[in-house]
Amino acid sequence: MSKYHFNDIEAKWQKYWAENQTFKAENPVLSEVKGKSEKPKYYVLDMFPYPSGAGLHVGHPLGYIASDIYARYKRHQGFNVLHPMGYDSFGLPAEQYAIQTGQHPAETTKVNIEGGVDKNGNEIEGYRKQLDRIGFSFDWSREVRTSNPEYYKWTQWIFIQLFESWYDANLNKARSIEELRGIFSSEGNIHLNAVCDEGITHFTAFEWLDFSEIKKQEILLKYRLTYLAETEVNWCPQLGTVLANDEIINGVSERGGYPVIRKKMKQWSMRITAYAQRLLDGLNELDWPQSLKDSQTNWIGRSKGATVNFPILTFPKGEGTRPGYMTGGNNSRVLLERAKDMRNNSTDAEAILWEYLKSKKLGCKFRRQHLIDDFIADFVCLSNKFVIEVDGKIHGNQKEEDEKRTSILNELGYKVIRFTNEEVIGNLDNVLDTISKSIEQSDIPPLGARGTIPVFTTRPDTIFGVSFMVLAPEHDLVSKITTAEQKEAVENYIEATAKRSERERMADVKTITGVFTGAYAEHPFSGKQIPIWIGDYVLAGYGTGAVMSVPCGDQRDYDFAKHFNLPIPNIFKDADISEEAYSDKENTIITNSDFLNDLNYSEATEKIITALEEKGVGEGKINYRLRDAVFSRQRYWGEPFPIYYKDGMPQIIPTECLPLRLPDVEKYLPTEEGEPPLGRAEKWYWNEKNKEVVSPPLEGSGEDIFPLELNTMPGWAGSSWYFFRYMEDEKRDEVFASKEALNYWKNVDLYIGGSEHATGHLLYSRFWVKFMHDRGFVNVEEPFKKLINQGMILGESAKIKTLLVGLPYNENNVTKIHPIKVKLSFYSKNLLPETTDWFKDENIEKNIIDQILNDIPESFTNIFGENNPIANRLKGEAKSEIISVLKGHLLFKYISIPVDVNMIDGVDKLNIDKFLEWRNANKLALYYYENGNKFFVSREVEKMSKSKYNVVNPDDICEQYGADTLRMYEMFLGPLEQAKPWNTAGITGVHGFLKKLWKLYHSGPDETFFVDENPPSGGQGGLKTLHKTIKKTQEDIENFSFNTSVSSFMIAVNELSAQNCNSREVLEPLAILISPYAPHISEELWQKLGHSESISTAPFPKFEQKFLVESSKEYPISFNGKMRFTMELPLDLSKEEIESAVMAHEKTAQYLEGRTPKKVIIVPGKIVNIVG
RNA sequence: GCUCGAGUGGCGGAAUUGGUAGACGCGCUGGAUUCAAAAUCCAGUGUUUUAGGACGUGCGGGUUCGAUUCCCGCCUCGAGUACCA
């Protein structure tokens, strides 16, 4: 006698697979001996899991089961399958535990994976054991962990390659920095077309060769694919780190949900924008869900339009336009005469200084005795907004005057530096040094922005509709163009907007805010003055951070104009803009627009771009929403950057010194100075000469010792290339993956995981792979050919109803309800109506009220606390008196509270004993049962989470029903991509199926194993069932429709059981069919069938049509499209023969009721429809 | 707001290119077995009904001999995104 002992069977085969390395993938070997690698390759990968300490719930393995079924299927199909698993083990959660507990994150991570004692002191099994129990066919010999130095050595290596690369926009690929140096030395950067920082000055080859090494480094940094830059970042104060855009959900951090604010910091960035177009184009070749491609397309956000440069009219007071150097106020005419006079009668000190300043030795142009507003400044550098004053003897009131003068100049945006005559004459070198240092420190606007405001627009055709401009509050030019009058208002506004968190800003889109800068720009075609405003509806990060506002054509501009009473000129023929902007492109005819009049959208766009380019004030441009990715994290638990700083410039650690190991620190928090945790490391300096990590240098020594980078890499660093690492098995010390391995495995054929990685991991990986391809490190351009998103498995929370009792009272004319503590009552689901409001006692059974009142404590202060008006009033009254007061006033309300789903038996039936054990206090509660002793809970579908007590652990399911049942049931729940609720009660169906399957092979006496070696008796029923199932299973697996193949197995086993089939010819192929889904039972049956090898590579049964050939068909006979009856007819009948057979049928006459059919539709093998 | 996806029994879901709507499983009802329960097995199970039928795939139209499937217009729910100039 042999029952289906799934626990024993599963343990046996899991052990067998591990000992025999059954699922080890084989790399190509160069020797003569060829193994699995002679077979075609297939690479199945699951998205990299983070080994959380919370353990798995039944939702987690869903994708792994699907990919495992596919991997096993491919092995049956004769492929050499690579199906690896590993851990994305760096990351924030481990570090948060480390901060709380002081344990090293490496330790907690190890425990999470391998088991041990967790942070709460509980013994946990670990991720690996949980996975093993489900019977996955992973090749564990290739496991990787991103936090292992042997692994992150190569993450650091790739970072160095990015650092040593730049993007050639002509060739459209990344090239090495060495080549860029070559170009600079031979032709400078004048003809270079590279993706780089904004505002790079041009230089010749001659100048390049003359630059100091530091200057060269500084320039190269602007071209590198990973670069250091001051950027506006998403700072999360609670997490103490910067977050990338994709790590922020609804304005709060993805992990923890903490607020995020904007902040400027010096950060490593990745120049992913260089790849924007290729990332977009590459999507076309990928077999990915459309919605996922759409998210990436939206995220990259390509838009076509033009940039237009609007000249700034710096001073709006004067009439007309004036050259930019005329900075005088309304009294200019008089003062200019005086200035001329002063120039001719300068002091000695002024004369000496001027000799040096006018020669441009300091690198910028100075003017002397120059008019600024109503002052004559001694020396002015206009481009740097820098004033030098040389003072004579200082009297008391002179000093006061000077201070006033300085403060007004400051308000105008000038930096003022003062020297005495004696200083200039006595120590000129010192004075010049001070000046040049001060100039360096002052903010210089980016080159392209000086003098003009560039804007990006997708509607250059509407340029004549511009009536104002708006800059983002953070825009660099704001402080430089704001007039003295508007300074205060502008500063207040900037301060107010910077304080608002992202979330507030997003929540409050409706409120229109902004302020006028006082400055004007000139319309490049009409020459009209255009007021420049700032407003936070303009985002600093998109386009140029400035817009040309066309209120008649853009709703946001329209709203802004209406709100601030700005003009709304109409440039659309016959468009009504009295209520809202007219944003339609298709039916637009432009008017009031000079040379664009009477043109439509596309004609006008084409013409204006030509005009912009001819006039040199703009050009056609493609803009992307995608930003360069911030790559620094102010965290401990991540890859250290292989970078040290020499003279403030980043230098790379030689690759032979990698890995640069993460140092130990005593605390995982920022230092007192606000440096990242690595600032706490005792040894975190680089000795350039000895090539080693050392302690900080002592005073006066250590010219070879330099500080190492304190930031670490973000979570996506390690996960952007791990799929290549799995390809390598033997040469992991030498290379990230060998050429042979890369050539053989190429890329991932099937990638399964959640859709939450749409714009993070999946975009960054594609970027890195394209980069690695450009530089020749890999030979594919896309990492994942086919991708499937598995849907979430939701929990079915169990809720029980309980009754709340409250007493209404009046406080400041507001009715409040004071809760009254009474014995808790719990009600079975069907006993109560679905109400959520408070109701009066007339709707409640009298005995319940009596019960409640009876339980009310003697003393009212027990219920209400001291000093409560009700309690005070009733103080000292007898209980009976109190009850009579309360009676008729009490309010009641039913609420649902969650109970642990593991206390539910069968369908929604609460196990009261377990419940009592769980909530000790509830022993005193009252329970209201239905039908005698049944107590039911209500159900609600929600996300699985501990707080909702609806988590179902796969270990428990394996224990109770077996891994094969779990695997099949997860698939049976519904389509892989769809979200669906888990219902443990339903698992009995699948479990019953496996028992039935077992029984099918155990039809011998006393249920012993039995197969018949003869061909199936009783006709070909068995073979027909088998081949029908082969066909269906194969189609289903290839379409990833795993739920329907489970159904077809059930049908097959039901049919074969009914046929009493026990023929080897049927049962042996059937075991292979089911093996990808239920591998343990299949291996066991396979062995019983007499095989000594694992079933895992047994060839998949071949479908043969001949077994399905039918000679007749049960035709449905319809009348006017409604099926009335069926009749069996031979399939080889002609249409005419079918028609006459149908017409001869007695029921036909009955349904026709004497009418003559107008038409008879016959589709042979399908249907007959009689019309009439 | 925009983009994408989905609406079918009490529940999860099936239905190939337009061709017998509700496969398979859960639950429920009845029966067998059992001292009893579990397990197992058998039968039934969309709604309605005057038992012939009528109505049924979110709603309203359309195309067709025939529509869950195709077209048009709406409604609801879910996911993503968020002032992208």
mmCIF file of C-alpha atoms (C1' of nucleotides) in Angstrom, chain A residues 291 294 303 456-458 509 536-539 542 547 556 625 907 972-973 975 978-980 986 988-989 995 1043-1044 1047 1050-1051 1054 1114 1116 1123-1124 1151 1159 1161 1163 1166-1167 1169 1171, chain B residues 2-7 11-17 19-21 23-29 39-42 52-56 64-67 78-85:
data_model
loop_
_atom_site.group_PDB
_atom_site.id
_atom_site.type_symbol
_atom_site.label_atom_id
_atom_site.label_comp_id
_atom_site.label_asym_id
_atom_site.label_seq_id
_atom_site.Cartn_x
_atom_site.Cartn_y
_atom_site.Cartn_z
ATOM 1 C CA SER A 291 2.362 49.084 -20.545
ATOM 2 C CA ASP A 294 4.810 52.960 -22.297
ATOM 3 C CA SER A 303 9.347 66.167 -27.137
ATOM 4 C CA PHE A 456 12.427 75.435 -24.773
ATOM 5 C CA THR A 457 9.028 75.305 -26.424
ATOM 6 C CA THR A 458 7.086 72.646 -28.296
ATOM 7 C CA VAL A 509 -1.390 72.405 -8.208
ATOM 8 C CA ASP A 536 6.818 77.561 -9.358
ATOM 9 C CA TYR A 537 4.717 76.106 -12.129
ATOM 10 C CA VAL A 538 7.914 76.244 -14.102
ATOM 11 C CA LEU A 539 10.234 73.406 -13.178
ATOM 12 C CA TYR A 542 12.947 70.507 -17.362
ATOM 13 C CA VAL A 547 9.289 79.287 -20.516
ATOM 14 C CA ARG A 556 -1.119 77.054 -17.437
ATOM 15 C CA ARG A 625 12.238 64.660 -19.677
ATOM 16 C CA VAL A 907 -14.378 28.749 4.441
ATOM 17 C CA PHE A 972 -4.096 27.785 -10.973
ATOM 18 C CA LEU A 973 -5.242 31.015 -9.297
ATOM 19 C CA PRO A 975 -3.367 34.519 -15.330
ATOM 20 C CA GLN A 978 -3.059 39.623 -13.224
ATOM 21 C CA ALA A 979 -3.475 40.590 -9.581
ATOM 22 C CA LYS A 980 -5.599 38.034 -7.747
ATOM 23 C CA GLY A 986 -9.406 26.654 -2.593
ATOM 24 C CA THR A 988 -7.940 21.452 -1.636
ATOM 25 C CA GLY A 989 -8.972 21.184 -5.283
ATOM 26 C CA LYS A 995 -3.744 12.644 -4.908
ATOM 27 C CA ASN A 1043 -3.559 28.465 -15.144
ATOM 28 C CA THR A 1044 -5.272 26.791 -18.077
ATOM 29 C CA SER A 1047 -7.050 22.760 -15.698
ATOM 30 C CA MET A 1050 -7.172 17.930 -14.109
ATOM 31 C CA ILE A 1051 -9.335 17.075 -17.080
ATOM 32 C CA ASN A 1054 -10.281 12.802 -14.514
ATOM 33 C CA GLU A 1114 -21.781 16.897 -32.319
ATOM 34 C CA PRO A 1116 -24.926 22.612 -32.519
ATOM 35 C CA MET A 1123 -28.595 27.095 -30.108
ATOM 36 C CA ARG A 1124 -31.584 24.744 -29.744
ATOM 37 C CA TYR A 1151 -38.563 24.909 -34.079
ATOM 38 C CA LYS A 1159 -31.259 30.806 -45.312
ATOM 39 C CA ILE A 1161 -25.714 28.724 -42.784
ATOM 40 C CA VAL A 1163 -19.859 25.885 -41.418
ATOM 41 C CA LYS A 1166 -18.435 24.089 -36.590
ATOM 42 C CA ILE A 1167 -22.071 25.043 -36.618
ATOM 43 C CA ASN A 1169 -27.615 28.122 -38.212
ATOM 44 C CA VAL A 1171 -32.529 31.696 -40.356
ATOM 45 C "C1'" C B 2 -3.070 62.278 -19.003
ATOM 46 C "C1'" U B 3 -1.486 57.067 -20.280
ATOM 47 C "C1'" C B 4 -2.441 51.938 -19.909
ATOM 48 C "C1'" G B 5 -5.364 47.762 -18.298
ATOM 49 C "C1'" A B 6 -9.847 45.334 -16.627
ATOM 50 C "C1'" G B 7 -15.387 44.624 -16.006
ATOM 51 C "C1'" C B 11 -15.936 33.172 -5.451
ATOM 52 C "C1'" G B 12 -10.950 32.405 -8.545
ATOM 53 C "C1'" G B 13 -11.464 32.117 -13.464
ATOM 54 C "C1'" A B 14 -12.296 29.444 -19.016
ATOM 55 C "C1'" A B 15 -14.049 30.212 -24.059
ATOM 56 C "C1'" U B 16 -8.374 29.195 -30.535
ATOM 57 C "C1'" U B 17 -9.480 33.403 -36.158
ATOM 58 C "C1'" G B 19 -19.445 29.858 -34.252
ATOM 59 C "C1'" U B 20 -22.850 25.227 -28.295
ATOM 60 C "C1'" A B 21 -21.141 31.276 -22.753
ATOM 61 C "C1'" A B 23 -14.392 24.610 -19.004
ATOM 62 C "C1'" C B 24 -11.470 23.515 -14.415
ATOM 63 C "C1'" G B 25 -11.490 24.390 -9.228
ATOM 64 C "C1'" C B 26 -13.678 26.425 -4.672
ATOM 65 C "C1'" G B 27 -18.238 27.017 -2.213
ATOM 66 C "C1'" C B 28 -23.203 25.410 -1.722
ATOM 67 C "C1'" U B 29 -27.381 21.433 -1.924
ATOM 68 C "C1'" A B 39 -11.137 11.840 4.052
ATOM 69 C "C1'" U B 40 -13.341 9.575 -0.200
ATOM 70 C "C1'" C B 41 -17.120 8.637 -3.896
ATOM 71 C "C1'" C B 42 -21.929 9.839 -6.722
ATOM 72 C "C1'" G B 52 -42.744 25.117 -23.211
ATOM 73 C "C1'" G B 53 -39.671 28.692 -22.798
ATOM 74 C "C1'" A B 54 -37.764 33.692 -21.635
ATOM 75 C "C1'" C B 55 -33.418 36.442 -20.071
ATOM 76 C "C1'" G B 56 -28.280 36.424 -19.439
ATOM 77 C "C1'" U B 64 -23.290 40.287 -38.778
ATOM 78 C "C1'" C B 65 -26.938 34.450 -40.304
ATOM 79 C "C1'" G B 66 -24.394 34.584 -35.531
ATOM 80 C "C1'" A B 67 -20.837 39.222 -30.915
ATOM 81 C "C1'" G B 78 -7.439 49.125 -10.866
ATOM 82 C "C1'" A B 79 -2.254 50.478 -12.100
ATOM 83 C "C1'" G B 80 1.247 54.138 -13.569
ATOM 84 C "C1'" U B 81 2.243 59.340 -13.995
ATOM 85 C "C1'" A B 82 1.888 64.235 -12.244
ATOM 86 C "C1'" C B 83 2.226 71.705 -13.739
ATOM 87 C "C1'" C B 84 7.186 68.303 -18.954
ATOM 88 C "C1'" A B 85 6.295 74.394 -21.728
#
